[in-house]
Coordinates of N, CA, C and O in Angstrom, one line a residue:
V1437 N 0.8 -1.2 0.0 CA 0.0 0.0 0.0 C 0.9 1.3 0.0 O 1.8 1.3 0.8
Q1438 N 0.5 2.2 -0.9 CA 1.3 3.4 -0.9 C 0.4 4.5 -0.3 O -0.8 4.6 -0.6
L1439 N 1.0 5.3 0.6 CA 0.3 6.4 1.3 C 1.0 7.7 1.1 O 2.2 7.8 1.2
V1440 N 0.2 8.7 0.8 CA 0.7 10.1 0.6 C -0.1 11.1 1.3 O -1.3 11.2 1.1
E1441 N 0.5 11.7 2.3 CA -0.1 12.7 3.1 C -0.1 14.1 2.5 O 0.9 14.4 1.8
S1442 N -1.0 14.9 2.8 CA -1.0 16.3 2.4 C -1.9 17.1 3.3 O -2.6 16.5 4.1
G1443 N -1.8 18.4 3.2 CA -2.7 19.3 4.0 C -2.1 20.0 5.2 O -2.7 20.7 5.9
G1444 N -0.8 19.6 5.5 CA -0.1 20.3 6.6 C 0.2 21.7 6.3 O 0.0 22.2 5.2
G1445 N 0.7 22.4 7.3 CA 1.0 23.8 7.1 C 1.1 24.6 8.4 O 1.1 24.0 9.5
L1446 N 1.2 25.9 8.3 CA 1.2 26.8 9.5 C -0.2 27.3 9.8 O -0.9 27.8 8.9
V1447 N -0.6 27.2 11.0 CA -1.9 27.6 11.5 C -1.8 28.3 12.8 O -0.9 27.9 13.6
Q1448 N -2.6 29.3 13.1 CA -2.6 29.9 14.4 C -3.3 29.1 15.4 O -4.2 28.3 15.1
P1449 N -2.9 29.2 16.7 CA -3.6 28.5 17.8 C -5.1 28.8 17.7 O -5.6 29.9 17.4
G1450 N -5.9 27.7 17.8 CA -7.4 27.8 17.7 C -7.9 27.5 16.3 O -9.1 27.4 16.1
G1451 N -7.0 27.5 15.4 CA -7.4 27.2 14.0 C -7.6 25.7 13.7 O -7.5 24.9 14.6
S1452 N -7.9 25.5 12.4 CA -8.2 24.1 12.0 C -7.4 23.7 10.7 O -7.0 24.6 10.0
L1453 N -7.2 22.5 10.6 CA -6.5 21.9 9.4 C -7.2 20.6 9.1 O -7.6 19.9 10.0
R1454 N -7.2 20.2 7.8 CA -7.6 18.8 7.5 C -6.5 18.2 6.7 O -6.1 18.7 5.6
L1455 N -6.0 17.1 7.3 CA -5.0 16.3 6.6 C -5.6 15.3 5.7 O -6.7 14.7 6.1
S1456 N -5.0 15.0 4.6 CA -5.4 13.9 3.7 C -4.4 12.9 3.6 O -3.2 13.2 3.6
C1457 N -4.8 11.6 3.4 CA -3.9 10.5 3.2 C -4.5 9.7 2.0 O -5.5 9.0 2.1
A1458 N -3.9 9.9 0.8 CA -4.3 9.2 -0.4 C -3.6 7.9 -0.4 O -2.4 7.8 -0.3
A1459 N -4.5 6.8 -0.6 CA -4.0 5.5 -0.5 C -4.1 4.8 -1.8 O -5.1 5.0 -2.5
S1460 N -3.2 3.9 -2.2 CA -3.3 3.1 -3.4 C -2.6 1.8 -3.1 O -1.8 1.6 -2.3
G1461 N -3.0 0.8 -3.9 CA -2.4 -0.5 -3.7 C -3.4 -1.6 -3.9 O -4.6 -1.4 -3.8
S1462 N -2.9 -2.8 -4.1 CA -3.8 -4.0 -4.4 C -4.5 -4.5 -3.2 O -5.5 -5.2 -3.2
T1463 N -3.9 -4.3 -2.0 CA -4.5 -4.8 -0.7 C -5.0 -3.7 0.1 O -4.9 -3.8 1.4
L1464 N -5.6 -2.7 -0.5 CA -6.0 -1.5 0.2 C -7.2 -1.8 1.2 O -8.2 -2.4 0.8
D1465 N -7.0 -1.4 2.4 CA -8.1 -1.4 3.4 C -8.1 -0.1 4.1 O -7.3 0.1 5.1
L1466 N -9.0 0.8 3.8 CA -9.0 2.1 4.4 C -9.2 2.1 5.9 O -8.7 2.9 6.6
E1467 N -9.9 1.1 6.3 CA -10.3 1.0 7.8 C -9.0 0.7 8.6 O -9.0 0.9 9.8
A1468 N -8.0 0.2 7.9 CA -6.7 -0.1 8.7 C -5.8 1.1 8.8 O -4.8 1.0 9.5
I1469 N -6.1 2.2 8.2 CA -5.2 3.3 8.2 C -5.5 4.3 9.3 O -6.7 4.6 9.5
G1470 N -4.5 4.6 10.0 CA -4.7 5.6 11.1 C -3.6 6.7 11.0 O -2.8 6.8 10.1
W1471 N -3.6 7.6 12.0 CA -2.8 8.7 12.0 C -1.9 8.8 13.2 O -2.3 8.5 14.3
Y1472 N -0.6 9.1 13.0 CA 0.4 9.3 14.1 C 1.1 10.6 13.9 O 1.0 11.2 12.9
R1473 N 1.8 11.0 14.9 CA 2.6 12.2 14.8 C 3.8 12.1 15.7 O 3.9 11.3 16.6
Q1474 N 4.8 12.9 15.3 CA 6.1 12.9 16.0 C 6.6 14.3 16.1 O 6.8 15.0 15.0
A1475 N 6.7 14.8 17.3 CA 7.2 16.2 17.5 C 8.7 16.0 17.8 O 9.2 15.0 18.2
P1476 N 9.5 17.1 17.6 CA 10.9 17.1 17.8 C 11.3 16.6 19.2 O 10.7 17.2 20.2
G1477 N 12.1 15.6 19.4 CA 12.6 15.2 20.7 C 11.6 14.3 21.4 O 11.8 14.0 22.6
K1478 N 10.5 14.0 20.8 CA 9.5 13.1 21.4 C 9.2 11.8 20.6 O 9.6 11.7 19.5
E1479 N 8.7 10.9 21.4 CA 8.3 9.6 20.7 C 7.1 9.8 19.8 O 6.3 10.7 20.0
R1480 N 7.1 9.0 18.8 CA 5.9 9.0 17.9 C 4.7 8.5 18.7 O 4.8 7.5 19.5
E1481 N 3.6 9.1 18.4 CA 2.4 8.7 19.1 C 1.2 8.6 18.2 O 1.1 9.3 17.2
G1482 N 0.2 7.7 18.5 CA -1.0 7.7 17.7 C -2.0 8.7 18.1 O -2.2 8.9 19.3
V1483 N -2.5 9.4 17.1 CA -3.6 10.4 17.4 C -4.9 10.0 17.0 O -6.0 10.5 17.4
S1484 N -5.0 9.0 16.1 CA -6.3 8.4 15.7 C -5.9 7.1 15.0 O -5.6 7.0 13.9
C1485 N -5.9 6.0 15.8 CA -5.3 4.8 15.3 C -6.2 3.6 15.7 O -7.0 3.7 16.6
R1486 N -6.0 2.5 15.0 CA -6.8 1.3 15.1 C -6.1 0.4 16.2 O -5.0 0.0 16.1
G1487 N -6.9 0.1 17.2 CA -6.4 -0.8 18.3 C -6.1 -2.1 17.8 O -6.8 -2.8 17.0
D1488 N -4.9 -2.6 18.2 CA -4.4 -3.9 17.8 C -5.3 -5.1 18.3 O -5.5 -6.1 17.5
S1489 N -5.9 -5.0 19.4 CA -6.7 -6.1 20.0 C -8.1 -6.1 19.5 O -8.7 -7.2 19.5
D1490 N -8.7 -4.9 19.2 CA -10.1 -4.9 18.9 C -10.5 -4.2 17.6 O -11.7 -4.2 17.3
G1491 N -9.6 -3.5 17.0 CA -9.8 -2.9 15.7 C -10.6 -1.6 15.8 O -10.9 -0.9 14.8
R1492 N -10.9 -1.1 17.1 CA -11.6 0.1 17.3 C -10.6 1.3 17.1 O -9.4 1.2 17.2
T1493 N -11.2 2.5 16.8 CA -10.4 3.7 16.6 C -10.2 4.4 18.0 O -11.2 4.6 18.7
Y1494 N -9.0 4.7 18.3 CA -8.7 5.4 19.6 C -8.0 6.7 19.3 O -7.2 6.9 18.4
Y1495 N -8.4 7.6 20.3 CA -7.8 9.0 20.3 C -7.2 9.2 21.7 O -7.9 8.9 22.7
P1496 N -6.0 9.7 21.8 CA -5.5 10.0 23.2 C -6.3 11.2 23.7 O -6.9 12.0 23.0
D1497 N -6.3 11.4 25.0 CA -7.0 12.5 25.7 C -6.5 13.8 25.1 O -7.3 14.8 25.1
S1498 N -5.3 13.9 24.7 CA -4.7 15.2 24.3 C -5.4 15.7 23.1 O -5.4 16.9 22.8
V1499 N -6.1 14.9 22.3 CA -6.7 15.3 21.0 C -8.2 15.0 21.0 O -8.9 15.4 20.1
K1500 N -8.6 14.2 22.0 CA -10.0 13.7 22.0 C -11.0 14.9 21.9 O -10.8 15.9 22.7
G1501 N -12.0 14.9 21.1 CA -12.9 16.0 20.9 C -12.5 17.0 20.0 O -13.3 17.9 19.6
R1502 N -11.2 17.0 19.6 CA -10.7 18.0 18.7 C -10.3 17.4 17.3 O -10.4 18.1 16.3
F1503 N -9.9 16.1 17.3 CA -9.4 15.5 16.1 C -10.5 14.4 15.7 O -11.0 13.7 16.6
T1504 N -10.7 14.3 14.4 CA -11.7 13.2 13.9 C -11.2 12.6 12.7 O -10.8 13.3 11.7
I1505 N -11.2 11.3 12.6 CA -10.8 10.6 11.4 C -12.0 10.3 10.6 O -13.1 10.1 11.1
S1506 N -11.9 10.3 9.3 CA -12.9 10.0 8.4 C -12.4 9.3 7.1 O -11.1 9.5 6.8
R1507 N -13.2 8.6 6.4 CA -12.7 7.9 5.2 C -13.6 8.1 4.0 O -14.9 8.1 4.2
D1508 N -13.1 8.3 2.8 CA -13.9 8.4 1.6 C -13.4 7.3 0.7 O -12.4 7.3 0.1
H1509 N -14.2 6.2 0.7 CA -13.9 5.0 0.0 C -13.9 5.3 -1.5 O -13.1 4.6 -2.3
G1510 N -14.7 6.2 -2.0 CA -14.7 6.5 -3.4 C -13.4 7.1 -3.9 O -13.0 7.0 -5.0
K1511 N -12.8 7.9 -3.0 CA -11.5 8.5 -3.3 C -10.3 7.8 -2.7 O -9.2 8.3 -2.9
N1512 N -10.5 6.7 -2.1 CA -9.4 6.0 -1.4 C -8.6 6.9 -0.5 O -7.3 6.9 -0.6
T1513 N -9.2 7.8 0.2 CA -8.6 8.8 1.0 C -9.1 8.8 2.5 O -10.3 8.6 2.7
V1514 N -8.1 8.9 3.4 CA -8.4 9.0 4.8 C -8.1 10.4 5.3 O -7.0 10.9 4.9
Y1515 N -9.0 11.0 6.0 CA -8.8 12.4 6.5 C -8.6 12.4 8.0 O -9.1 11.6 8.7
L1516 N -7.9 13.5 8.4 CA -7.8 13.8 9.8 C -8.2 15.3 10.0 O -7.4 16.2 9.6
Q1517 N -9.4 15.5 10.5 CA -9.8 16.9 10.8 C -9.3 17.3 12.1 O -9.6 16.6 13.1
M1518 N -8.6 18.4 12.2 CA -8.0 18.9 13.4 C -8.6 20.3 13.7 O -8.3 21.2 12.9
N1519 N -9.3 20.4 14.8 CA -9.8 21.7 15.2 C -9.2 22.1 16.5 O -8.6 21.4 17.3
S1520 N -9.4 23.4 16.8 CA -8.9 24.0 18.1 C -7.5 23.6 18.3 O -7.1 23.2 19.4
L1521 N -6.7 23.8 17.3 CA -5.3 23.4 17.4 C -4.5 24.2 18.4 O -4.8 25.4 18.6
K1522 N -3.5 23.5 19.0 CA -2.7 24.1 20.1 C -1.2 24.0 19.6 O -0.9 23.2 18.8
P1523 N -0.4 24.9 20.2 CA 1.0 24.8 19.8 C 1.6 23.4 20.1 O 2.5 23.0 19.3
E1524 N 1.1 22.7 21.1 CA 1.7 21.4 21.4 C 1.2 20.3 20.3 O 1.7 19.2 20.4
D1525 N 0.4 20.7 19.4 CA 0.0 19.8 18.3 C 1.1 19.9 17.2 O 1.0 19.1 16.2
T1526 N 2.0 20.8 17.3 CA 3.1 20.9 16.3 C 3.9 19.6 16.2 O 4.4 19.1 17.2
A1527 N 3.9 19.1 15.0 CA 4.6 17.8 14.7 C 4.5 17.4 13.3 O 3.8 18.1 12.5
V1528 N 5.3 16.4 12.9 CA 5.1 15.8 11.6 C 4.0 14.7 11.8 O 4.1 13.9 12.7
Y1529 N 3.0 14.7 10.9 CA 1.9 13.8 11.0 C 2.0 12.8 9.9 O 2.3 13.1 8.7
Y1530 N 1.8 11.5 10.2 CA 1.9 10.4 9.3 C 0.6 9.6 9.3 O 0.0 9.4 10.3
C1531 N 0.3 9.1 8.1 CA -0.7 8.0 8.1 C 0.0 6.7 7.9 O 1.1 6.7 7.3
A1532 N -0.6 5.7 8.4 CA 0.0 4.4 8.4 C -1.0 3.3 8.5 O -2.1 3.5 9.1
T1533 N -0.6 2.1 8.1 CA -1.5 0.9 8.3 C -1.2 0.2 9.6 O -1.9 -0.8 9.9
S1534 N -0.3 0.7 10.4 CA 0.1 0.1 11.6 C -1.0 0.2 12.7 O -1.6 1.3 12.8
P1535 N -1.3 -0.9 13.4 CA -2.2 -0.8 14.5 C -1.5 -0.1 15.7 O -0.3 0.1 15.7
C1536 N -2.2 0.1 16.8 CA -1.6 0.8 17.9 C -2.1 0.1 19.2 O -3.0 -0.7 19.2
T1537 N -1.4 0.4 20.3 CA -1.7 -0.1 21.6 C -1.6 1.0 22.6 O -0.8 1.9 22.4
S1538 N -2.3 0.9 23.7 CA -2.2 2.0 24.7 C -0.9 2.0 25.4 O -0.3 0.9 25.6
Y1539 N -0.4 3.1 25.7 CA 0.9 3.3 26.4 C 0.7 4.5 27.3 O 0.8 5.6 26.8
H1540 N 0.6 4.3 28.6 CA 0.4 5.4 29.6 C -0.8 6.2 29.1 O -1.9 5.7 29.0
D1541 N -0.6 7.5 28.8 CA -1.7 8.3 28.4 C -1.8 8.6 26.9 O -2.5 9.5 26.5
T1542 N -1.1 7.7 26.2 CA -1.2 7.9 24.7 C -1.2 6.5 24.0 O -1.5 5.5 24.7
Y1543 N -0.9 6.5 22.8 CA -0.9 5.2 22.0 C 0.4 5.1 21.2 O 0.9 6.1 20.7
R1544 N 0.9 3.9 21.1 CA 2.1 3.7 20.4 C 1.8 2.7 19.2 O 0.9 1.8 19.3
D1545 N 2.5 2.9 18.1 CA 2.3 2.0 17.0 C 2.9 0.7 17.3 O 3.9 0.5 18.0
L1546 N 2.4 -0.3 16.6 CA 2.9 -1.7 16.6 C 3.4 -2.1 15.2 O 3.0 -3.1 14.7
T1547 N 4.1 -1.2 14.6 CA 4.5 -1.4 13.2 C 5.4 -2.6 13.0 O 6.1 -3.0 13.9
S1548 N 5.2 -3.2 11.9 CA 6.0 -4.4 11.5 C 6.4 -4.2 10.1 O 6.1 -3.2 9.4
E1549 N 7.2 -5.2 9.6 CA 7.7 -5.1 8.2 C 6.5 -5.1 7.2 O 6.7 -4.8 6.0
F1550 N 5.3 -5.5 7.6 CA 4.2 -5.6 6.7 C 3.4 -4.3 6.7 O 2.4 -4.2 5.9
D1551 N 3.7 -3.3 7.5 CA 3.0 -2.1 7.5 C 3.6 -1.0 6.6 O 4.8 -1.1 6.3
D1552 N 2.7 -0.1 6.2 CA 3.2 1.0 5.3 C 2.9 2.3 6.0 O 1.9 2.5 6.7
W1553 N 3.8 3.2 5.7 CA 3.8 4.6 6.2 C 3.9 5.6 5.1 O 4.7 5.3 4.1
G1554 N 3.3 6.7 5.3 CA 3.5 7.8 4.3 C 4.8 8.6 4.7 O 5.5 8.3 5.7
Q1555 N 5.1 9.6 3.9 CA 6.3 10.4 4.1 C 6.1 11.4 5.2 O 7.1 12.0 5.7
G1556 N 4.9 11.7 5.6 CA 4.7 12.7 6.6 C 4.4 14.1 6.1 O 4.8 14.5 5.0
T1557 N 3.6 14.9 6.9 CA 3.3 16.3 6.5 C 3.5 17.1 7.8 O 3.0 16.7 8.9
Q1558 N 4.1 18.2 7.7 CA 4.4 19.1 8.8 C 3.2 19.9 9.2 O 2.6 20.6 8.3
V1559 N 2.9 19.9 10.5 CA 1.9 20.8 11.0 C 2.5 21.7 12.1 O 3.2 21.2 13.0
T1560 N 2.4 23.0 11.9 CA 3.0 23.9 12.8 C 1.9 24.9 13.3 O 1.2 25.5 12.5
V1561 N 1.7 24.9 14.6 CA 0.7 25.7 15.3 C 1.4 26.8 16.0 O 2.1 26.6 17.0
S1562 N 1.3 28.0 15.5 CA 2.1 29.1 16.1 C 1.4 30.5 15.7 O 0.9 30.6 14.6
S1563 N 1.5 31.4 16.6 CA 1.1 32.8 16.3 C 2.2 33.6 15.7 O 2.0 34.8 15.4

């Protein structure tokens, strides 16, 4: 599966962005695609990812109520709508087929050699 993110950029605190993840490939399953982010000096974390044990979509408390994942099967695209953005949301955002598992107050990916990742798109929240 090939994944290409877009939609990142610079936004003021309180603003919104919608990230897109265009997917292609012969074994495409949009339901398996989630979103992760990595800020400088921090571990990568899941912000809207599929639980490894139950397949449900999980959001950490830090983004719950502000971020929403959606899928357009006609366009083979997964979106991440991000509202009420905060400076601490600044990171490179990735879409991936990797499932996740809970880790303290966030989620970590359980990526393997069989998972696919996009190249990432930068989101900067700053005034």
